[in-house]
Amino acid sequence: MAELNETSRANRLHIGVFGRRNAGKSSLINLITGHDTALVSEFAGTTTDPVYKSIELHGIGPCVLIDTPGFDDEGALGALRVERTQNAMDKADIALMVISADSTDTSIEETWISRFKEKKTPILGVITKTDLADAATMESRMRDILKIPYIVIPKAHEEVPHLIRKAVLRLIPEDFEQRSLTAGLVNQGDVVLLVMPQDIQAPKGRLILPQVQTIRDLLDHKALVISCTTDNFSAALACLNAPPALIITDSQVFPFVYENKPKESRLTSFSVLMAGLKGDIEALAHGASVISSLTDKSRILIAEACTHAPLTEDIGRVKIPRMLKKRFGEGITIDMVSGSDFPSDLSSYDLIIHCGGCMFNRKYFLSRQEAAKNAGVPMTNYGVFIAAFNGILDKISF
Ligand SMILES: Nc1nc2c(ncn2[C@@H]2O[C@H](COP(=O)(O)OP(=O)(O)O)[C@@H](O)[C@H]2O)c(=O)[nH]1
Ligand SMILES: [Mg+2]
């Protein structure tokens, strides 16, 4: 799981900049940020990997601009770039579709626009290079053929940031940033007990991101937060004059906490809350129902957002595989991917078990759930899996 200092990027509005090579994507990013963030070059295909740049946009707040290599690249390396661009597409909350005014063919753009529309990603057309051709022709194409809102890059470049901000503001999805980790689970004044084993996986001297975010969210809801390590669970309960309204535990000690908690206290885990923030928790809970039909012939994909070096007793690499092998047999096939790696063909899997996704933005996590659904493969997450595996999923609040 991520440490706080690794990223606070996951909750920002992700604005992806897409278009053909040389359309002026990197130049546009430089105009927005006001400096040479992106590499601009007359050689097509200069941007080889998506570049993520965290910025503050006045009136919008913290954003991530994603500069992409272009979706029309050729050759072997080109195919890889197109794949990375696809990956950026899965993350973008808003897509800027950059098209040069002198472009006469927009067929590739049309394909991409229809993909964005399928994903319900709002699109803004951006017409560049108006010194090379009159913008009017492309403007009518935007209106009548591509059917997307658009802006034309003005000659006065200093106006670009304001123009982009104004247009982006209108496109921000309504529910963006409206979600909260614990809303619906706590009321003002509730006592919430957090069980946070600071085991070998915990970063030295710090708390992991889901714990920090949960504490902040609970404080915002005016809850009274107390926390303990697993060995102090009983001592923490004993010092309270009533059972806590809610207990939030590390998923790894779900069974212990469930067996030892007061029955009045509702129970959930950091990973379950995170999955509710980042994804469709109902679908993840439904995905876990396949566990009962797994066998030693089953094929499981474990996907982890972090790319941290594996530690002993790592949940994704060690603990969950051990649980699966113990119950279903050594023959069960378990593949592991991390970071942005995610198989494009999921069809051979019987179940995908994903981490809570604290490093991913919601759009990206939902894109993965959508990919699993389209392949007909159930998907769940670490916390929900551990609860379901121990037969207590119906006792968990989310
Ligand atoms: N004439 C003209 N050239 C531009 C304009 N914007 C960018 N370029 C040039 O087009 C080339 C490609 O730009 P770049 O931003 O790297 O495109 P990208 O591949 O989409 O990122 C570079 O040589 C830029 O200097 C413009 O408005 N007018
Ligand atoms: Mg570029």
Coordinates of C-alpha atoms and ligand atoms in Angstrom, one line a residue:
M1 CA 0.0 0.0 0.0
A2 CA 1.1 3.5 -0.7
E3 CA 2.8 5.8 1.8
L4 CA 1.5 9.3 2.2
N5 CA 4.6 10.9 0.7
E6 CA 4.5 8.7 -2.4
T7 CA 1.5 10.4 -3.9
S8 CA -1.4 12.7 -3.2
R9 CA -2.0 12.6 -6.9
A10 CA -4.7 9.9 -6.9
N11 CA -7.5 12.3 -5.9
R12 CA -6.7 15.0 -8.4
L13 CA -8.7 15.8 -11.5
H14 CA -6.8 14.0 -14.3
I15 CA -6.9 15.9 -17.6
G16 CA -5.5 13.8 -20.5
V17 CA -4.2 15.4 -23.6
F18 CA -4.7 13.2 -26.7
G19 CA -4.2 13.6 -30.4
R20 CA -2.0 12.5 -33.3
R21 CA 1.8 12.9 -33.2
N22 CA 2.7 16.6 -33.9
A23 CA -0.8 17.9 -33.3
G24 CA 0.6 20.3 -30.7
K25 CA -0.2 18.4 -27.5
S26 CA 3.1 19.1 -25.7
S27 CA 3.0 22.7 -26.8
L28 CA -0.5 23.0 -25.4
I29 CA 0.7 21.7 -22.0
N30 CA 3.5 24.2 -22.0
L31 CA 0.9 27.0 -22.7
I32 CA -1.3 25.8 -19.9
T33 CA 1.5 25.4 -17.3
G34 CA 3.4 28.5 -18.5
H35 CA 6.7 26.7 -18.8
D36 CA 8.5 24.0 -20.6
T37 CA 7.1 21.0 -18.8
A38 CA 6.6 18.9 -21.8
L39 CA 9.1 18.1 -24.5
V40 CA 8.2 19.9 -27.8
S41 CA 9.8 18.8 -31.0
E42 CA 9.2 18.8 -34.7
F43 CA 10.1 15.1 -34.8
A44 CA 6.9 13.1 -34.7
G45 CA 6.8 10.8 -31.7
T46 CA 9.1 12.7 -29.3
T47 CA 6.9 12.1 -26.3
T48 CA 7.5 8.4 -25.7
D49 CA 5.8 7.8 -22.5
P50 CA 2.8 9.6 -20.9
V51 CA 4.1 12.4 -18.7
Y52 CA 2.2 13.2 -15.6
K53 CA 2.4 16.8 -14.3
S54 CA 0.7 17.9 -11.1
I55 CA -0.5 21.5 -11.3
E56 CA -3.0 23.8 -9.6
L57 CA -5.6 25.3 -12.0
H58 CA -7.1 28.5 -10.6
G59 CA -10.8 27.9 -9.9
I60 CA -10.5 24.1 -10.3
G61 CA -7.8 23.1 -7.8
P62 CA -5.2 20.4 -8.0
C63 CA -5.1 18.6 -11.3
V64 CA -2.8 16.2 -13.1
L65 CA -2.1 16.9 -16.8
I66 CA -1.2 13.8 -18.8
D67 CA 0.9 14.4 -22.0
T68 CA 0.5 11.4 -24.2
P69 CA 2.7 10.1 -27.1
G70 CA 0.0 10.2 -29.7
F71 CA -2.4 7.6 -30.8
D72 CA -1.2 7.2 -34.4
D73 CA 2.3 5.8 -33.8
E74 CA 3.7 3.1 -36.0
G75 CA 6.1 0.2 -35.7
A76 CA 6.9 -2.0 -32.7
L77 CA 7.9 0.8 -30.3
G78 CA 4.9 2.7 -31.7
A79 CA 2.5 -0.1 -30.6
L80 CA 3.9 0.2 -27.1
R81 CA 3.3 3.9 -27.1
V82 CA -0.3 3.5 -28.3
E83 CA -0.8 1.0 -25.5
R84 CA 0.5 3.5 -22.9
T85 CA -1.8 6.2 -24.5
Q86 CA -4.6 3.7 -24.0
N87 CA -3.6 3.4 -20.3
A88 CA -3.8 7.3 -20.0
M89 CA -7.2 7.1 -21.5
D90 CA -8.3 4.8 -18.7
K91 CA -7.2 7.4 -16.2
A92 CA -8.4 10.6 -17.7
D93 CA -11.4 12.3 -16.0
I94 CA -11.5 14.8 -18.9
A95 CA -10.0 14.4 -22.4
L96 CA -8.5 17.2 -24.4
M97 CA -8.6 16.2 -28.1
V98 CA -5.9 18.2 -29.9
I99 CA -6.3 18.6 -33.6
S100 CA -4.3 20.8 -35.9
A101 CA -6.4 23.3 -38.0
D102 CA -4.7 22.1 -41.2
S103 CA -5.6 18.5 -40.6
T104 CA -7.9 17.1 -43.3
D105 CA -8.6 13.6 -41.9
T106 CA -10.2 13.1 -38.5
S107 CA -11.0 9.4 -38.8
I108 CA -8.6 8.3 -36.0
E109 CA -10.0 11.1 -33.8
E110 CA -13.5 9.9 -34.4
T111 CA -12.6 6.4 -33.3
W112 CA -11.0 7.8 -30.1
I113 CA -13.9 10.1 -29.4
S114 CA -16.4 7.2 -29.6
R115 CA -14.2 5.3 -27.1
F116 CA -14.2 8.3 -24.7
K117 CA -18.0 8.6 -25.1
E118 CA -18.4 4.9 -24.2
K119 CA -16.4 5.6 -21.1
K120 CA -18.5 8.7 -20.4
T121 CA -15.3 10.8 -20.3
P122 CA -16.1 14.4 -21.2
I123 CA -14.1 15.6 -24.2
L124 CA -13.0 19.1 -25.2
G125 CA -11.7 19.6 -28.8
V126 CA -8.7 21.9 -29.0
I127 CA -7.8 23.4 -32.4
T128 CA -4.1 24.2 -32.8
K129 CA -1.9 25.7 -35.5
T130 CA -4.4 28.3 -36.7
D131 CA -1.4 30.1 -38.4
L132 CA -1.2 27.2 -40.9
A133 CA -4.9 27.1 -41.8
D134 CA -8.1 28.9 -41.1
A135 CA -9.8 27.4 -38.1
A136 CA -13.3 27.7 -39.6
T137 CA -13.2 24.3 -41.5
M138 CA -12.1 22.4 -38.4
E139 CA -14.6 24.3 -36.3
S140 CA -17.4 23.1 -38.5
R141 CA -16.0 19.5 -38.4
M142 CA -16.0 19.7 -34.5
R143 CA -19.6 20.8 -34.6
D144 CA -21.1 18.6 -37.3
I145 CA -18.9 15.5 -37.5
L146 CA -17.1 15.0 -34.2
K147 CA -19.9 16.6 -32.2
I148 CA -17.8 17.8 -29.3
P149 CA -17.4 21.2 -27.6
Y150 CA -14.2 22.9 -28.6
I151 CA -11.9 25.9 -28.2
V152 CA -9.5 27.5 -30.7
I153 CA -6.0 28.3 -29.4
P154 CA -5.9 32.1 -29.7
K155 CA -2.9 34.0 -31.2
A156 CA -2.5 35.7 -27.8
H157 CA -1.0 32.7 -26.0
E158 CA -1.3 34.3 -22.6
E159 CA -5.1 33.7 -22.8
V160 CA -4.8 29.9 -23.1
P161 CA -4.8 29.0 -19.4
H162 CA -7.9 31.0 -18.8
L163 CA -9.7 29.6 -21.8
I164 CA -8.8 26.0 -20.8
R165 CA -9.9 26.6 -17.2
K166 CA -13.2 28.0 -18.3
A167 CA -13.9 25.1 -20.7
V168 CA -12.7 22.4 -18.3
L169 CA -14.8 23.8 -15.4
R170 CA -17.9 23.1 -17.5
L171 CA -16.9 19.5 -18.1
I172 CA -16.0 18.3 -14.6
P173 CA -18.2 15.3 -13.8
E174 CA -20.8 16.2 -11.2
D175 CA -19.8 13.6 -8.6
F176 CA -16.1 14.3 -8.9
E177 CA -14.5 14.8 -5.4
Q178 CA -18.0 14.5 -3.8
R179 CA -17.2 11.1 -2.4
S180 CA -16.0 10.4 1.1
L181 CA -14.5 7.3 2.6
T182 CA -16.8 7.0 5.6
A183 CA -19.9 9.0 4.7
G184 CA -23.0 7.0 5.5
L185 CA -21.1 4.9 8.1
V186 CA -20.6 7.5 10.8
N187 CA -22.5 10.2 12.5
Q188 CA -21.3 13.3 14.4
G189 CA -20.0 12.2 17.9
D190 CA -19.6 8.5 17.0
V191 CA -16.7 6.7 18.6
V192 CA -14.7 4.9 15.9
L193 CA -12.0 2.4 16.8
L194 CA -9.2 1.8 14.3
V195 CA -7.2 -1.4 14.4
M196 CA -3.9 -0.7 12.7
P197 CA -1.2 -3.4 13.1
Q198 CA 2.1 -1.7 12.5
D199 CA 3.6 -4.9 11.1
I200 CA 6.7 -5.6 9.0
Q201 CA 4.9 -4.1 5.9
A202 CA 4.2 -0.7 7.5
P203 CA 6.6 2.0 6.5
K204 CA 9.1 3.0 9.2
G205 CA 7.9 5.9 11.3
R206 CA 4.8 6.6 9.2
L207 CA 1.2 5.5 8.5
I208 CA 0.0 4.2 5.2
L209 CA -2.2 6.4 3.0
P210 CA -5.6 4.6 3.6
Q211 CA -5.1 5.0 7.4
V212 CA -4.2 8.7 7.1
Q213 CA -7.1 9.4 4.7
T214 CA -9.5 7.6 6.9
I215 CA -8.5 9.5 10.1
R216 CA -8.9 12.8 8.2
D217 CA -12.3 11.8 6.8
L218 CA -13.5 10.7 10.3
L219 CA -12.4 14.0 11.8
D220 CA -14.2 15.9 9.1
H221 CA -17.4 14.0 10.1
K222 CA -16.7 15.0 13.7
A223 CA -16.3 11.4 14.9
L224 CA -14.1 10.6 17.9
V225 CA -11.2 8.5 16.6
I226 CA -9.1 6.1 18.7
S227 CA -6.6 3.7 17.3
C228 CA -4.7 0.7 18.5
T229 CA -2.5 -2.1 17.3
T230 CA -4.1 -5.6 17.1
D231 CA -2.5 -6.8 20.4
N232 CA -4.1 -3.8 22.2
F233 CA -7.6 -4.4 20.7
S234 CA -9.2 -5.6 24.0
A235 CA -7.4 -3.0 26.0
A236 CA -8.8 -0.3 23.7
L237 CA -12.3 -1.6 24.0
A238 CA -12.0 -1.8 27.8
C239 CA -11.1 1.9 28.2
L240 CA -14.3 2.9 26.4
N241 CA -17.5 3.3 28.4
A242 CA -19.6 2.0 25.5
P243 CA -18.9 -0.2 22.5
P244 CA -17.6 1.9 19.5
A245 CA -20.2 2.6 16.8
L246 CA -17.8 1.5 14.2
I247 CA -14.5 -0.5 14.1
I248 CA -12.3 -0.1 11.0
T249 CA -9.6 -2.7 10.8
D250 CA -6.7 -3.7 8.6
S251 CA -8.2 -6.5 6.5
Q252 CA -5.5 -8.9 7.4
V253 CA -6.9 -9.3 11.0
F254 CA -10.6 -9.3 9.9
P255 CA -11.3 -12.7 11.5
F256 CA -9.6 -11.9 14.8
V257 CA -11.4 -8.5 15.2
Y258 CA -14.8 -10.0 14.1
E259 CA -14.5 -12.7 16.7
N260 CA -13.5 -10.4 19.5
K261 CA -15.6 -7.3 18.9
P262 CA -18.8 -6.2 20.8
K263 CA -21.7 -7.3 18.7
E264 CA -23.2 -3.8 18.7
S265 CA -20.1 -2.4 16.8
R266 CA -20.3 -2.4 13.1
L267 CA -17.2 -3.6 11.3
T268 CA -15.3 -2.6 8.1
S269 CA -11.8 -2.4 6.9
F270 CA -9.5 0.3 5.4
S271 CA -9.3 -1.7 2.1
V272 CA -13.1 -2.0 1.9
L273 CA -13.5 1.7 2.5
M274 CA -10.9 2.5 -0.1
A275 CA -12.5 0.2 -2.7
G276 CA -15.8 2.1 -2.0
L277 CA -14.1 5.4 -2.7
K278 CA -12.2 4.2 -5.8
G279 CA -14.6 1.7 -7.3
D280 CA -18.0 0.1 -7.4
I281 CA -18.0 -1.7 -4.1
E282 CA -21.3 -3.5 -4.8
A283 CA -19.8 -5.1 -7.9
L284 CA -16.6 -6.0 -5.9
A285 CA -18.7 -7.7 -3.2
H286 CA -20.7 -9.6 -5.9
G287 CA -17.4 -10.6 -7.5
A288 CA -16.3 -12.3 -4.3
S289 CA -19.3 -14.7 -4.5
V290 CA -17.3 -16.8 -7.0
I291 CA -14.9 -17.9 -4.3
S292 CA -17.1 -20.9 -3.3
S293 CA -16.8 -22.3 -6.9
L294 CA -13.0 -22.1 -7.2
T295 CA -11.0 -25.3 -7.6
D296 CA -7.3 -26.3 -8.1
K297 CA -7.8 -25.8 -11.8
S298 CA -8.8 -22.1 -11.3
R299 CA -6.8 -19.2 -12.6
I300 CA -6.5 -16.1 -10.4
L301 CA -5.1 -12.6 -11.2
I302 CA -3.9 -10.6 -8.3
A303 CA -3.4 -6.9 -9.3
E304 CA -1.6 -4.4 -7.1
A305 CA -1.4 -0.7 -7.8
C306 CA 1.9 -0.1 -6.0
T307 CA 5.1 -1.2 -7.5
H308 CA 6.9 -1.4 -4.1
A309 CA 9.6 -4.0 -3.7
P310 CA 8.0 -7.2 -2.3
L311 CA 8.3 -7.6 1.4
T312 CA 8.1 -10.8 3.4
E313 CA 4.4 -11.5 4.3
D314 CA 3.3 -9.2 1.6
I315 CA -0.5 -9.4 1.3
G316 CA -0.8 -9.6 -2.5
R317 CA 2.3 -11.6 -3.2
V318 CA 2.4 -14.0 -0.2
K319 CA -0.7 -14.0 2.1
I320 CA -3.5 -14.2 -0.4
P321 CA -1.7 -16.8 -2.6
R322 CA -1.1 -18.9 0.5
M323 CA -4.8 -18.7 1.5
L324 CA -5.8 -19.8 -2.0
K325 CA -3.4 -22.7 -2.2
K326 CA -4.3 -23.9 1.2
R327 CA -8.0 -24.1 0.5
F328 CA -8.0 -25.0 -3.2
G329 CA -4.8 -26.8 -3.7
E330 CA -1.3 -26.1 -4.9
G331 CA -2.4 -26.5 -8.5
I332 CA -4.3 -23.3 -8.6
T333 CA -2.7 -20.8 -11.0
I334 CA -2.0 -17.3 -9.6
D335 CA -0.6 -14.5 -11.7
M336 CA 0.5 -11.2 -10.2
V337 CA 0.7 -7.8 -11.9
S338 CA 1.5 -4.4 -10.4
G339 CA 1.5 -0.7 -11.3
S340 CA 0.0 0.1 -14.7
D341 CA 0.4 -3.5 -15.9
F342 CA -2.9 -5.1 -16.5
P343 CA -3.5 -7.9 -19.1
S344 CA -5.4 -6.7 -22.1
D345 CA -6.9 -10.2 -22.4
L346 CA -8.6 -11.1 -19.1
S347 CA -10.8 -13.9 -20.4
S348 CA -8.7 -16.8 -19.1
Y349 CA -9.2 -15.8 -15.4
D350 CA -11.8 -17.0 -13.0
L351 CA -11.3 -14.2 -10.6
I352 CA -9.4 -10.9 -10.3
I353 CA -8.4 -9.9 -6.8
H354 CA -7.3 -6.2 -6.8
C355 CA -5.7 -4.1 -4.1
G356 CA -7.8 -1.2 -2.6
G357 CA -6.3 1.1 -5.3
C358 CA -5.3 4.0 -3.1
M359 CA -2.6 4.9 -5.7
F360 CA -5.2 5.0 -8.5
N361 CA -7.8 7.6 -9.3
R362 CA -11.4 6.5 -9.4
K363 CA -11.6 6.7 -13.1
Y364 CA -8.8 4.2 -13.5
F365 CA -10.1 1.8 -11.0
L366 CA -13.5 1.9 -12.6
S367 CA -11.9 1.4 -16.0
R368 CA -10.4 -1.9 -14.7
Q369 CA -13.7 -3.0 -13.3
E370 CA -15.3 -2.3 -16.6
A371 CA -12.6 -4.3 -18.5
A372 CA -13.2 -7.2 -16.1
K373 CA -17.0 -7.0 -16.6
N374 CA -16.6 -6.9 -20.4
A375 CA -14.4 -10.0 -20.3
G376 CA -17.0 -11.7 -18.1
V377 CA -14.6 -12.1 -15.2
P378 CA -15.6 -11.4 -11.6
M379 CA -13.4 -8.9 -9.8
T380 CA -13.1 -8.3 -6.1
N381 CA -10.5 -6.6 -3.9
Y382 CA -8.2 -7.6 -1.1
G383 CA -10.4 -6.6 1.9
V384 CA -13.6 -7.9 0.4
F385 CA -11.8 -11.2 -0.6
I386 CA -10.5 -11.7 2.9
A387 CA -13.9 -11.1 4.5
A388 CA -15.7 -13.4 2.0
F389 CA -13.0 -16.1 2.4
N390 CA -13.6 -16.1 6.1
G391 CA -17.3 -16.2 5.6
I392 CA -18.0 -12.8 7.2
L393 CA -18.7 -10.6 4.2
D394 CA -22.3 -10.2 5.2
K395 CA -21.1 -8.8 8.5
I396 CA -19.1 -6.0 6.9
S397 CA -20.4 -2.5 6.5
F398 CA -19.6 -0.5 3.3
Ligands
LIG1 N1 3.0 26.5 -37.0 C1 2.8 26.1 -35.8 N2 3.5 25.1 -35.2 C2 3.2 24.6 -34.0 C3 2.1 25.2 -33.2 N3 2.1 24.5 -32.1 C4 3.0 23.6 -32.1 N4 3.7 23.7 -33.2 C5 4.9 22.8 -33.7 O1 4.4 21.5 -34.0 C6 5.4 20.6 -33.7 C7 4.9 19.5 -32.8 O2 4.5 20.1 -31.6 P1 4.3 19.2 -30.2 O3 3.7 20.1 -29.2 O4 5.6 18.6 -29.9 O5 3.3 18.1 -30.8 P2 2.9 16.8 -30.1 O6 3.5 15.7 -30.8 O7 1.4 16.7 -30.3 O8 3.2 16.8 -28.6 C8 6.6 21.4 -33.0 O9 7.6 21.7 -34.0 C9 5.9 22.7 -32.6 O10 6.8 23.8 -32.5 C10 1.4 26.3 -33.8 O11 0.4 26.8 -33.2 N5 1.7 26.7 -35.0
MG2 MG 4.4 15.6 -27.5

